[in-house]
Coordinates of C-alpha atoms in Angstrom, one line a residue:
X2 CA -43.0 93.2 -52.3
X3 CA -43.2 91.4 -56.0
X4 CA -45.5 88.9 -54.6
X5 CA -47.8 91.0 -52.7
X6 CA -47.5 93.0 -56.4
X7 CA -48.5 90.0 -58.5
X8 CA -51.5 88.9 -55.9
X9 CA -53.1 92.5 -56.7
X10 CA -52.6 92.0 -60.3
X11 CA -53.2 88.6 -61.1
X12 CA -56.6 88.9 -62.5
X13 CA -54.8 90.8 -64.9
X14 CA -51.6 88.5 -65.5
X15 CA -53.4 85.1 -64.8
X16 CA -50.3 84.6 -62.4
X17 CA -50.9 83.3 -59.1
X18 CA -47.7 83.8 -56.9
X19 CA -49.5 81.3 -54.0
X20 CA -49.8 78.5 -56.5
X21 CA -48.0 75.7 -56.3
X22 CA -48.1 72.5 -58.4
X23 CA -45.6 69.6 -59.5
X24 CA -45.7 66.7 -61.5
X25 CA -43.3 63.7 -62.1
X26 CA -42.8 61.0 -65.1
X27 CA -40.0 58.6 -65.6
X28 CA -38.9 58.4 -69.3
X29 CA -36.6 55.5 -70.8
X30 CA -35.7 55.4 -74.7
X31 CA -33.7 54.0 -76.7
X32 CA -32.3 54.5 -80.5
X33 CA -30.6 52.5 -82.6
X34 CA -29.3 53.7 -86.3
X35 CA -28.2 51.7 -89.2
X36 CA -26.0 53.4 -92.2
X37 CA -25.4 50.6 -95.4
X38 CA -23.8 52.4 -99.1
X39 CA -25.1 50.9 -101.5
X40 CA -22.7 52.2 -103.7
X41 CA -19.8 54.7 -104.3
X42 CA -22.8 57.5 -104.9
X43 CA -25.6 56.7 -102.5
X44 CA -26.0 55.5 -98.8
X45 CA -29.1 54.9 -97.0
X46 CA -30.0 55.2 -93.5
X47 CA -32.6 53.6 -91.1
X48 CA -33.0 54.8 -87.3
X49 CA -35.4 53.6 -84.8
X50 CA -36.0 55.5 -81.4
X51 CA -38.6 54.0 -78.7
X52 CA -39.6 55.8 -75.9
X53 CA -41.0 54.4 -72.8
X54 CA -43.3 57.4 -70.6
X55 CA -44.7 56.2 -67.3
X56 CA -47.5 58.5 -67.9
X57 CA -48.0 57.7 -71.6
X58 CA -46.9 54.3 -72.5
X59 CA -44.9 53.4 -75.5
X60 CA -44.3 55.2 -78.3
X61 CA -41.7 53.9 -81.7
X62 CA -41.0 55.7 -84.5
X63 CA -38.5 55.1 -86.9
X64 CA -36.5 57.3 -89.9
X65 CA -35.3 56.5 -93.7
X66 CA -33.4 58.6 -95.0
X67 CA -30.3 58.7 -98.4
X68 CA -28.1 60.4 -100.0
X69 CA -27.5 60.6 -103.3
X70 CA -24.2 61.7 -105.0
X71 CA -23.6 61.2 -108.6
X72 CA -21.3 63.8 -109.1
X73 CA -19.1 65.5 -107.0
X74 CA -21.4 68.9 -107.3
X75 CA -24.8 67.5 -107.4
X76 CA -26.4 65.5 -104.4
X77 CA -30.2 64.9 -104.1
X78 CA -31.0 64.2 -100.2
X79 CA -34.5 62.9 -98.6
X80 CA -36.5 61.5 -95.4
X81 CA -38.9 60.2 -93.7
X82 CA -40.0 60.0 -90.5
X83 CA -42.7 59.7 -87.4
X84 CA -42.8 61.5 -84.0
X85 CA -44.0 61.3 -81.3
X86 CA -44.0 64.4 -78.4
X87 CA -45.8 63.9 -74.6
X88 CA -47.6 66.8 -73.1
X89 CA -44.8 68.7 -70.8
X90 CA -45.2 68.4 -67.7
X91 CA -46.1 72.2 -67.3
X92 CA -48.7 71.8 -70.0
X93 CA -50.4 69.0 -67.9
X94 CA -49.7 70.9 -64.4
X95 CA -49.3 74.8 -64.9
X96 CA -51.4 76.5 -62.2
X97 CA -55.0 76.9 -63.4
X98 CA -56.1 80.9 -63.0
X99 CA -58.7 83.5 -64.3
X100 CA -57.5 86.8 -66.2
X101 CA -58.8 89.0 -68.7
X102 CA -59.3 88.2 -72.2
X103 CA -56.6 90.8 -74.2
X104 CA -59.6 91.8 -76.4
X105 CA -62.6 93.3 -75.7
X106 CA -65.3 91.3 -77.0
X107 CA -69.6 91.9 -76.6
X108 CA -71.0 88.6 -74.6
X109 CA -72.6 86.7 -78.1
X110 CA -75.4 85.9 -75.8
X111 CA -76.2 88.7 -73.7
X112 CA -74.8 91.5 -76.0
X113 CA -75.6 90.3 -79.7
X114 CA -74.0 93.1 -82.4
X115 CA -73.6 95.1 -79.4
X116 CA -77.1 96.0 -78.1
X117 CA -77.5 94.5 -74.8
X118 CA -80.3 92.3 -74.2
X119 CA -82.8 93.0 -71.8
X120 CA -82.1 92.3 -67.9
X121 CA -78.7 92.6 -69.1
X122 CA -76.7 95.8 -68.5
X123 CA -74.6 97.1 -71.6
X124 CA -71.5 97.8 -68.8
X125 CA -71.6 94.2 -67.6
X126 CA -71.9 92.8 -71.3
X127 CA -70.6 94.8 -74.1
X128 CA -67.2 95.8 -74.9
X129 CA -65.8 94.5 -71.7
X130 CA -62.7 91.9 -70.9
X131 CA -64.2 89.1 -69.5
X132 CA -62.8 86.1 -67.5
X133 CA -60.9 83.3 -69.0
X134 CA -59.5 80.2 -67.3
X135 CA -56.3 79.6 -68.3
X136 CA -53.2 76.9 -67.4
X137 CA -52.9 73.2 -67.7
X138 CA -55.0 70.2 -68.0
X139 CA -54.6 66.5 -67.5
X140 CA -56.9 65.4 -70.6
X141 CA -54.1 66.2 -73.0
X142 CA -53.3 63.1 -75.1
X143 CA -49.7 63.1 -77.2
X144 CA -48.7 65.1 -80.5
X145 CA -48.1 62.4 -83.3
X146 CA -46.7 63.5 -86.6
X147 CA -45.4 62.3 -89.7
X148 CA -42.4 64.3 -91.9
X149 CA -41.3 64.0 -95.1
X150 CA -38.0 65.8 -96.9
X151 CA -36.9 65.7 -100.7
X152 CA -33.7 68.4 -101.2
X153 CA -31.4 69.2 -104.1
X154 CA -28.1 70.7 -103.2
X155 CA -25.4 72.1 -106.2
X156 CA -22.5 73.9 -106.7
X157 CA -22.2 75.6 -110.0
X158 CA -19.4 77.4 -109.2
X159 CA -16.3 77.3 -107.3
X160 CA -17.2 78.3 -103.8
X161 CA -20.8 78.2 -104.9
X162 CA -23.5 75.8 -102.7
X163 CA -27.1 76.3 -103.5
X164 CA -29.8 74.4 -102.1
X165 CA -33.6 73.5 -102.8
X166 CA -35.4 71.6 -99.9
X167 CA -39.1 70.6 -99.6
X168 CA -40.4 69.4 -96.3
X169 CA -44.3 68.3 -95.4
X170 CA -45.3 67.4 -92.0
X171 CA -48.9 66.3 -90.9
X172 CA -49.3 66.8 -87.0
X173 CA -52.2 65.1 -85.3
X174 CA -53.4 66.1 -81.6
X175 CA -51.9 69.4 -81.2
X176 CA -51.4 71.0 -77.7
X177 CA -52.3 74.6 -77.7
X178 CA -55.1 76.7 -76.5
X179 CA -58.3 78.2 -78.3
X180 CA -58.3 81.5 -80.2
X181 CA -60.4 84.1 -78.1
X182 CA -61.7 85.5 -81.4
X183 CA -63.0 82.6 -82.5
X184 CA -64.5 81.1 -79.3
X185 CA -66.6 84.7 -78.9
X186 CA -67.7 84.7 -83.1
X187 CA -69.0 81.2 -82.6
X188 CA -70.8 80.5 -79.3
X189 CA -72.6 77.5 -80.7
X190 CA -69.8 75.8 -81.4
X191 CA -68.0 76.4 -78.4
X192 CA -71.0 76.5 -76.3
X193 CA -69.0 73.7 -74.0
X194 CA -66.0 76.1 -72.8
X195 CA -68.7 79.1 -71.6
X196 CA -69.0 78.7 -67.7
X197 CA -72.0 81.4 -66.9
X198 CA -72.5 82.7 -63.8
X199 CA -76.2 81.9 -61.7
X200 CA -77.5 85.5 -63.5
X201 CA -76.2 83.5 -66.9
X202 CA -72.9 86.5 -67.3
X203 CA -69.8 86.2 -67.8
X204 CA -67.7 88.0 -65.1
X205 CA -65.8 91.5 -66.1
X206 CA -64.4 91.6 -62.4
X207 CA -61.3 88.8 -61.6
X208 CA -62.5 89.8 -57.8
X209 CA -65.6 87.3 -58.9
X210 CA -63.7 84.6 -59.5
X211 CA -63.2 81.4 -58.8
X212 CA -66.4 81.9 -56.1
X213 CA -69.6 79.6 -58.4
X214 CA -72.1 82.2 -57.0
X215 CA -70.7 85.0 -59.1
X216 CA -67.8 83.8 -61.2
X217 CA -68.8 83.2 -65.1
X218 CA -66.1 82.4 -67.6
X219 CA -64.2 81.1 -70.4
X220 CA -62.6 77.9 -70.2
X221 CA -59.3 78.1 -72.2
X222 CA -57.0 76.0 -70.9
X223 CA -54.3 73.7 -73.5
X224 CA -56.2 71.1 -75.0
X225 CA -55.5 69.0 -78.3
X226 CA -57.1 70.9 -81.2
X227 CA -56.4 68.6 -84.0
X228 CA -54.2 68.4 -86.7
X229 CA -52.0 70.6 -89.1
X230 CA -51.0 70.3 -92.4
X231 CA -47.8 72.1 -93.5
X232 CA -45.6 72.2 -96.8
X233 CA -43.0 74.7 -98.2
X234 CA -39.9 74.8 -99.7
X235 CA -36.7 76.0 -98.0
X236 CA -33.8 77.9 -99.9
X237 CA -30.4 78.4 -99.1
X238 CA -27.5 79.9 -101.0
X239 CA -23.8 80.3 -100.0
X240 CA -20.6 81.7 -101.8
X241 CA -17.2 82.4 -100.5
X242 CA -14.9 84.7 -102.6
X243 CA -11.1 84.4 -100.9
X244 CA -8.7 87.2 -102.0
X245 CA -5.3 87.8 -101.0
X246 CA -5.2 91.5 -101.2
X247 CA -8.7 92.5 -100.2
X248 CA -9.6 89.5 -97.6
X249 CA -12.6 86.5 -98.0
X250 CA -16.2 87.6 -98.6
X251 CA -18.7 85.2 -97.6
X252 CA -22.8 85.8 -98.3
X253 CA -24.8 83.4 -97.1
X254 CA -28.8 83.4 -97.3
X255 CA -31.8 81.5 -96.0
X256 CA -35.1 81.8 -97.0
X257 CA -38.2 79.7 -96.1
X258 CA -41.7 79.9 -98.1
X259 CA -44.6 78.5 -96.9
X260 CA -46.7 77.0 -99.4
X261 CA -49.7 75.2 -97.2
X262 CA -50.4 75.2 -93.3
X263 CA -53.9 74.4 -92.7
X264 CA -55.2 73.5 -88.7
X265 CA -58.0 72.4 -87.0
X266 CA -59.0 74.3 -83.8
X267 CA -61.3 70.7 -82.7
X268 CA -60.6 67.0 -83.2
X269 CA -62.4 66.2 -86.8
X270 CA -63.2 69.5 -86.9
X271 CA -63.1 72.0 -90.0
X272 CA -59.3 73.3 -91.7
X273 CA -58.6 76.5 -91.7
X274 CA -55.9 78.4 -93.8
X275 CA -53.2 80.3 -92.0
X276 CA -50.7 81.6 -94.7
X277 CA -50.2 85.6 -95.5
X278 CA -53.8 86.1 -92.7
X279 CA -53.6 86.0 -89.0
X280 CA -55.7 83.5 -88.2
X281 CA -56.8 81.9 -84.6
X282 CA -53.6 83.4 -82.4
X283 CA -50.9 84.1 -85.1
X284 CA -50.2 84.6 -88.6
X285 CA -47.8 82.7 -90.5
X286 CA -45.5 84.4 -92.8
X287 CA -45.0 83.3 -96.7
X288 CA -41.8 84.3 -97.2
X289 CA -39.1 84.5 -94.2
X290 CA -35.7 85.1 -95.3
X291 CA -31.8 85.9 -93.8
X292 CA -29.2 87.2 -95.6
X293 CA -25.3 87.8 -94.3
X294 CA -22.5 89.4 -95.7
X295 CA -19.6 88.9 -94.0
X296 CA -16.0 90.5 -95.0
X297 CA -12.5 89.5 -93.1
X298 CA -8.7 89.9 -93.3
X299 CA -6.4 89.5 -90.6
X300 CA -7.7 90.7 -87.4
X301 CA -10.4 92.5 -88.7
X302 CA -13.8 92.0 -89.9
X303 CA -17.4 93.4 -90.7
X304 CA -20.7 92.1 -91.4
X305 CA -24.3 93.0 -92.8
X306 CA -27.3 91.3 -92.4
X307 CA -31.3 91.9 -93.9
X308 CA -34.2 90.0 -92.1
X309 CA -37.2 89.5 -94.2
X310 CA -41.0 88.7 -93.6
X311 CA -43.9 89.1 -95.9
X312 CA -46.8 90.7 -95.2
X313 CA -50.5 89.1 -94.3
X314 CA -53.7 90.1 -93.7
X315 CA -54.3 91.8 -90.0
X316 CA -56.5 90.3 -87.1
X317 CA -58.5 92.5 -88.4
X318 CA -58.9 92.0 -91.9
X319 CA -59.6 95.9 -93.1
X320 CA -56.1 96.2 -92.4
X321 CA -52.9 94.5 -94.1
X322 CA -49.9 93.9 -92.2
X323 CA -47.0 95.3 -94.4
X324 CA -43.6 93.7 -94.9
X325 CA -41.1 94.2 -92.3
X326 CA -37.6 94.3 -93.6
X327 CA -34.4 95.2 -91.3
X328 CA -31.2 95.2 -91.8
X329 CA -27.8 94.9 -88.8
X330 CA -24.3 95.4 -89.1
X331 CA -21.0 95.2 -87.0
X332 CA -17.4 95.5 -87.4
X333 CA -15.4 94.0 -85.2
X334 CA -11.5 93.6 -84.6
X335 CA -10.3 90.3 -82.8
X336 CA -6.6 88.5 -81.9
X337 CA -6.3 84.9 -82.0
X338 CA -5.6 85.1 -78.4
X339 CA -6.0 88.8 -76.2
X340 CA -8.4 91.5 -77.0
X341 CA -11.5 91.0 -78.9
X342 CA -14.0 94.4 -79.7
X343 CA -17.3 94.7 -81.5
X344 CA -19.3 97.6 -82.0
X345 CA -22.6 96.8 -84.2
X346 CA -26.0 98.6 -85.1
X347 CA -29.1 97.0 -84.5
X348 CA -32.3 97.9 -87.3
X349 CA -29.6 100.0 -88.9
X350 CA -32.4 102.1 -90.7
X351 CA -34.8 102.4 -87.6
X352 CA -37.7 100.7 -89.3
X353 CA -40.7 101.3 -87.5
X354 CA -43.1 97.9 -87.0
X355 CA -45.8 97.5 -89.5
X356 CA -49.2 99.0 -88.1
X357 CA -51.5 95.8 -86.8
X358 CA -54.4 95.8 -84.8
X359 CA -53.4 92.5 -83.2
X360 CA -54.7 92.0 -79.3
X361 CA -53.5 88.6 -78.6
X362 CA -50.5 89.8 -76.3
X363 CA -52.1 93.1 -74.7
X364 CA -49.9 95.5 -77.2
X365 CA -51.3 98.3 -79.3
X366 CA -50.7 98.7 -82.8
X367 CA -47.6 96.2 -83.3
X368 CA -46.7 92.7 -83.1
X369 CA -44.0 92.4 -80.4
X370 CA -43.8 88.8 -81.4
X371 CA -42.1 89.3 -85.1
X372 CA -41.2 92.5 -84.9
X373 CA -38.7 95.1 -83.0
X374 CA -40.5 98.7 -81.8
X375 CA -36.9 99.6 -79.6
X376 CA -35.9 100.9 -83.2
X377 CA -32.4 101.8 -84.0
X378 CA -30.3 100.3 -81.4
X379 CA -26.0 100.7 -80.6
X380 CA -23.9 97.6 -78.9
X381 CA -20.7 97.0 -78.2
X382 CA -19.0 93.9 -76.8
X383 CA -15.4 93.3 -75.4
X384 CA -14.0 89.7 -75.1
X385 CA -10.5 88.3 -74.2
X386 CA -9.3 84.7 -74.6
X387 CA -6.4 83.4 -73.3

């Protein structure tokens, strides 16, 4: 019954329950690592890994990296690297099918600022969901990169660790997919992926497709899109308070900010910011951050926790995603060995998702992909170890 389901759906889904495909490699690596102190307050490091693909040669990329101690609470930490990561196999072989696109878009050609052209009908043109291909391809060519790390970690205080970490990474050949927006505001420069139809369409109807003599469409299948260019800076802090009488307290927090990541949707093509503004399927967030308080004595023991993201500019960009802040607790009372119970709270405040007008995964007015629109939400859990 699910499959008969999924064959009436699947120009909706772009899953074909009658396709089958497969594909095999044989991998062999090997990695070696070297650790030499130089002294009593710094040791260096030096890795090598080579891989051997039967589909995609060799690849070796090797790692420095020290640490540096010169008192007991101050150490400075850094790296640098190369890597190297193969198409998957499902990227290269995932069944190739037409669905919808998940916005509706006017045909650039046909339906320019949303007046139809002539000879072309506005219900076949404008405003409609048209017909994407989708799935794998076996043009994809490997994801090189090269990282970099420089960290500071102290401890001021007695049960006190804060740390500072900046990381950049350069990727070259990314594997991901075109943004629809961008392939339907430009169709000069991604004339190559439209497929028209003999009446020079794009198909609204999955029924017209994969059959040439009606079938027009979007080719969107993975492909390497160029590079990406990221930096930021990630913070942690962590303090534990131990007390006889009242029990140990322990806050921990974790908090990333983003302070470049610029891609490239061609090879040698132009950068484009992504920080704080969606832009081609996703935004990416400034600040991300975690917080935990955790209290325990004996057998007992509770815990709070805040999640943080900033806020960005929308899909569309009259509209500004707000922050989303959300918070989960628990309390719990365990044995060393028997009976174990939790009860917790889930967005303890019931914060509603932040209004977007995203359409990349077929919602309406929320993100599902950072965000939780269940609301305020009760657990419990029972263990027992013996």
């Amino acid at each position: 019954a699910n499959t008969e389901f999924d064959e009436r759906v699947v120009a909706s889904t772009g899953i074909e329950p009658n396709t089958f495909n497969s594909g095999t490699r044989h991998v062999f690596a090997g990695y070696g690592e070297l650790n030499v102190p130089i002294n009593k307050t710094l040791d260096v490091t030096g890795s090598v890994r080579f891989d051997k693909y039967s589909d995609f040669g060799n690849s070796t990329n090797p790692k420095v990296s020290f640490r540096w101690q010169p008192a007991q609470s101050v150490m400075l930490r850094g790296s640098y690297s190369t890597g190297f990561r193969a198409p998957s196999l499902y990227e290269i072989h995932s069944a190739q099918t037409y669905t919808n696109t998940a916005g509706t878009y006017d045909d650039p050609i046909n339906c320019p600022g949303g007046t139809p052209l002539p000879g072309h009908s506005r219900a076949a043109n404008c405003s409609q969901q048209f017909q994407v291909l989708g799935g794998g391809s076996n043009t994809l060519q490997p994801e090189k990169s090269k990282n970099a790390t420089l960290g500071l970690v102290i401890e001021p205080l007695k049960g006190l660790s804060v740390g500072f970490d900046f990381w950049a990474l350069k990727l070259d050949h990314q594997i991901s997919t075109l943004s629809q927006d961008d392939v339907f505001a430009d169709p000069v420069k991604y004339a190559s992926v439209y497929h028209r139809n003999p009446n020079g369409e794009l198909s609204v109807d999955g029924s017209q497709c994969p059959n040439p003599a009606t079938c027009g469409y979007v080719d969107l299948r993975n492909q390497n899109l160029g590079g990406i260019i990221t930096n930021g800076l990630d913070l942690s802090a962590n303090y534990r308070l131990r007390s006889a009488a009242y029990g140990n307290f322990t806050f921990a927090s974790n908090t990333t900010y983003v302070h470049k990541y610029e891609y490239q949707h061609s090879e040698g093509g132009e950068w484009h910011q992504n920080v704080g503004v969606y832009s081609g399927t996703n935004p990416v967030f400034r600040w991300q951050s975690t917080n935990n308080l955790v209290w325990n004595k004996n057998a007992y023991s509770a815990g709070l926790t805040a999640h943080y993201k900033s806020g960005y500019i929308d899909q569309d960009p009259t509209n500004h995603v707000a922050s989303y802040t959300t918070f989960d607790t628990f309390v719990a009372w365990t044995q060393p060995k028997g009976l174990g119970l939790t009860v917790g709270v889930r967005n303890l405040f019931d914060k509603d998702p932040p209004l977007s007008y995203q359409d990349a995964t077929f919602q309406a007015g929320y993100d599902p992909r950072y965000t939780d629109a269940l609301g305020r939400t009760f657990y419990a859990r029972a263990t027992y170890t013996f």
